[in-house]
Coordinates of C-alpha atoms in Angstrom, one line a residue:
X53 CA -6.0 4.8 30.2
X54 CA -5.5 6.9 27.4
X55 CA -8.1 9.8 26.6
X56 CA -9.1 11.9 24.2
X57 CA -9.3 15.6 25.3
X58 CA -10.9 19.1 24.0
X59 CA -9.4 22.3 25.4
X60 CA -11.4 25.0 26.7
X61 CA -9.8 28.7 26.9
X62 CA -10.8 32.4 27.1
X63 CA -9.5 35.9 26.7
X64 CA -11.0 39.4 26.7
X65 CA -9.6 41.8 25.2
X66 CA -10.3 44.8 27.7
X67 CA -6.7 44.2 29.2
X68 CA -5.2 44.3 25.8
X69 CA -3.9 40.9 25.8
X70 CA -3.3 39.2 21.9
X71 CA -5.9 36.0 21.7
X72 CA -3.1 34.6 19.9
X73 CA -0.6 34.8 22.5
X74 CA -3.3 33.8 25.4
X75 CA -4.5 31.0 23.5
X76 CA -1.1 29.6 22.9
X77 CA -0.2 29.6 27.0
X78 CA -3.3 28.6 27.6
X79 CA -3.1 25.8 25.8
X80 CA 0.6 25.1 26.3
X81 CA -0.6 24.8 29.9
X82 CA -3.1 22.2 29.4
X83 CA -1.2 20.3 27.1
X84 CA 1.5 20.1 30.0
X85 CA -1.1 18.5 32.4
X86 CA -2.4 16.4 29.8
X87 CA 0.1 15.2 27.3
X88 CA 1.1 11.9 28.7
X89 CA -2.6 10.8 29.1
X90 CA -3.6 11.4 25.7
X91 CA -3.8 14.7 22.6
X92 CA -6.0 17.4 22.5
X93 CA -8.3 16.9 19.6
X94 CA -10.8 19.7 19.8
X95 CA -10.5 23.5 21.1
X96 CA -12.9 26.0 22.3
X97 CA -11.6 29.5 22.9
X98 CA -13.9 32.1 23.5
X99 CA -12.2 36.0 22.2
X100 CA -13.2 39.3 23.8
X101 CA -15.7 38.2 26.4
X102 CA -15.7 39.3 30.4
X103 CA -15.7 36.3 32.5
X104 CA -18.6 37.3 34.3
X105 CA -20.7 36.4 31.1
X106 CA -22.6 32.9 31.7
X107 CA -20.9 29.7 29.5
X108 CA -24.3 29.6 28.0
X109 CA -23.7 33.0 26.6
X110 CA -20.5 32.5 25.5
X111 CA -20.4 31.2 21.7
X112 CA -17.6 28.8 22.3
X113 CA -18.3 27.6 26.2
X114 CA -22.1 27.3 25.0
X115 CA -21.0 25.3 21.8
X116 CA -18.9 22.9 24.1
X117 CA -21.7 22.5 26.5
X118 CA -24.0 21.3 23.5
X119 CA -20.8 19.1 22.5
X120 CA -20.9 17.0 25.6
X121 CA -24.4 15.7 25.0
X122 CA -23.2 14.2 22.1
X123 CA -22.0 10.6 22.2
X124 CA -19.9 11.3 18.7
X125 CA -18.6 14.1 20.3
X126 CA -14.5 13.1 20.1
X127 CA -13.2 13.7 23.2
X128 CA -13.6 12.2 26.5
X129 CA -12.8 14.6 28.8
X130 CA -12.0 18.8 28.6
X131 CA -8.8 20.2 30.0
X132 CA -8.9 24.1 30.8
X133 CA -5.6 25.6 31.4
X134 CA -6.3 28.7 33.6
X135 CA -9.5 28.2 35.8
X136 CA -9.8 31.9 36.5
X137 CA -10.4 32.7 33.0
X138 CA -12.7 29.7 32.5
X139 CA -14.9 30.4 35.8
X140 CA -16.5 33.5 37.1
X141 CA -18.1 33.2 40.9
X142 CA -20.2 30.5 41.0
X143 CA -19.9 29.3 37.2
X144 CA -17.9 26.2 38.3
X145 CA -20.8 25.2 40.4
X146 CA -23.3 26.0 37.3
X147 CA -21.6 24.4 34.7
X148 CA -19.6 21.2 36.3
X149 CA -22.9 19.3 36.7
X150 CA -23.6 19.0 33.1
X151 CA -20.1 17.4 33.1
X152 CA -20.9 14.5 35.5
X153 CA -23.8 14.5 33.6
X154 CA -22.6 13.6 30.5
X155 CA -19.8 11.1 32.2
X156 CA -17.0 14.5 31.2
X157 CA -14.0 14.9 32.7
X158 CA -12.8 18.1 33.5
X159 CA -8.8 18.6 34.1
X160 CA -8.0 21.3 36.0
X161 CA -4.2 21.9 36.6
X162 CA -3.9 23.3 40.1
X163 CA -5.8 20.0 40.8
X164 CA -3.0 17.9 38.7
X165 CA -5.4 16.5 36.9
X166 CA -9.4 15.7 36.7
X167 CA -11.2 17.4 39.3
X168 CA -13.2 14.4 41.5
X169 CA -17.0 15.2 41.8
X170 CA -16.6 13.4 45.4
X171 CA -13.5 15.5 46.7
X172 CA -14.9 18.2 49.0
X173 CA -11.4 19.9 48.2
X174 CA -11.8 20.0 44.5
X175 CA -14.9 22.0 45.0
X176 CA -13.2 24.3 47.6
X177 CA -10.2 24.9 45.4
X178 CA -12.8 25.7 42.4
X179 CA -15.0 27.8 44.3
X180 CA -11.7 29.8 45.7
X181 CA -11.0 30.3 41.8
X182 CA -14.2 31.4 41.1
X183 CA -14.3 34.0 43.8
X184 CA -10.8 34.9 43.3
X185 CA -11.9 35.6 39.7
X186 CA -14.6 37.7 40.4
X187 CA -12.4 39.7 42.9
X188 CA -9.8 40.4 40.3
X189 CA -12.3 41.8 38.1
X190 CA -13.9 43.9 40.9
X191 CA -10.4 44.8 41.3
X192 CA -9.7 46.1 37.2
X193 CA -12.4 48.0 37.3
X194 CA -11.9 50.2 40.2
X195 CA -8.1 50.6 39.0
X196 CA -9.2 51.9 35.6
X197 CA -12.0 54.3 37.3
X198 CA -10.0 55.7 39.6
X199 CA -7.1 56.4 36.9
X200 CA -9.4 58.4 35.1
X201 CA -10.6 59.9 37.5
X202 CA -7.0 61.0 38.2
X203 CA -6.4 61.8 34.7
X204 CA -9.7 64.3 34.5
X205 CA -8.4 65.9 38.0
X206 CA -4.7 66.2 37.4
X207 CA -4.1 66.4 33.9
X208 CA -7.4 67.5 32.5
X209 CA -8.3 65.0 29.7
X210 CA -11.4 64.6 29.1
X211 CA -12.5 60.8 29.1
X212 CA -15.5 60.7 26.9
X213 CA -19.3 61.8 26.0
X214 CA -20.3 64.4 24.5
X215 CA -17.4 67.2 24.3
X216 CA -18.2 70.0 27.3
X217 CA -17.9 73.1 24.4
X218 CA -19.6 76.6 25.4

């Protein structure tokens, strides 16, 4: 059964990363999983958001949501090719329903494929990448607090606000 697919993708730009060069593995990835099933004929890559912001507030996740309620949308299923930069905590559980809803698959590829609504072990593995996600970014941010931290302390930069002159 060949299908029509639209990629979803998403890079912030905190760690520096080129959109560019994230989009194109990213995509490269999903392509992999889904190449012999069918093309990717529509893409939706959100730039320089935190995963911790809600698909609805993301321009491109929240543009793909409104996309599967179409019938003319194009595609008949969405492929993401890294779920910790798709899914933030318990986004996977917020957002898959509007698939089923809709009749959308989602391809995932640490499932191999689309994720089944009735496999208890698809939501684990989800939900594991959703906390996992979350922890990495709990993770970031105490590394760059406490480096400058360090850097006030040892080296005696100053690290913002208003200059402490007089």
């Amino acid at each position: 059964m060949a299908s029509r697919f639209a990629f979803y993708g998403r890079v912030s730009t905190e760690d520096n990363q080129d959109p560019e060069a994230s989009r194109n593995w990213q995509l490269d990835r999903a392509r992999a999983l889904t190449d012999q099933i069918g093309p990717v004929v529509a893409e939706f890559f959100d730039i320089g958001l935190s995963r911790s912001v809600p698909w609805k507030r993301r321009p491109e996740a929240h543009r793909l949501l409104a996309a599967l309620a179409d019938p003319g949308r194009g595609f008949d299923a969405v492929v993401i090719g890294e779920p910790h930069r798709a899914f933030y905590g318990n986004q996977f559980g917020l957002t898959f329903p509007v698939f089923q809803h809709y009749h959308v698959a989602l391809w995932v590829p640490e499932v191999g494929g689309a994720i089944d609504p009735d496999s208890e072990a698809h939501d684990l593995i989800m939900s594991v990448f959703g906390g996992m996600s979350k922890g990495e970014r709990t993770r970031i941010k105490i590394r760059v607090r406490s480096a400058m931290k360090a850097q006030a302390e040892v080296e005696g930069r100053f690290l913002g606000g208003r200059p402490p002159y007089g």
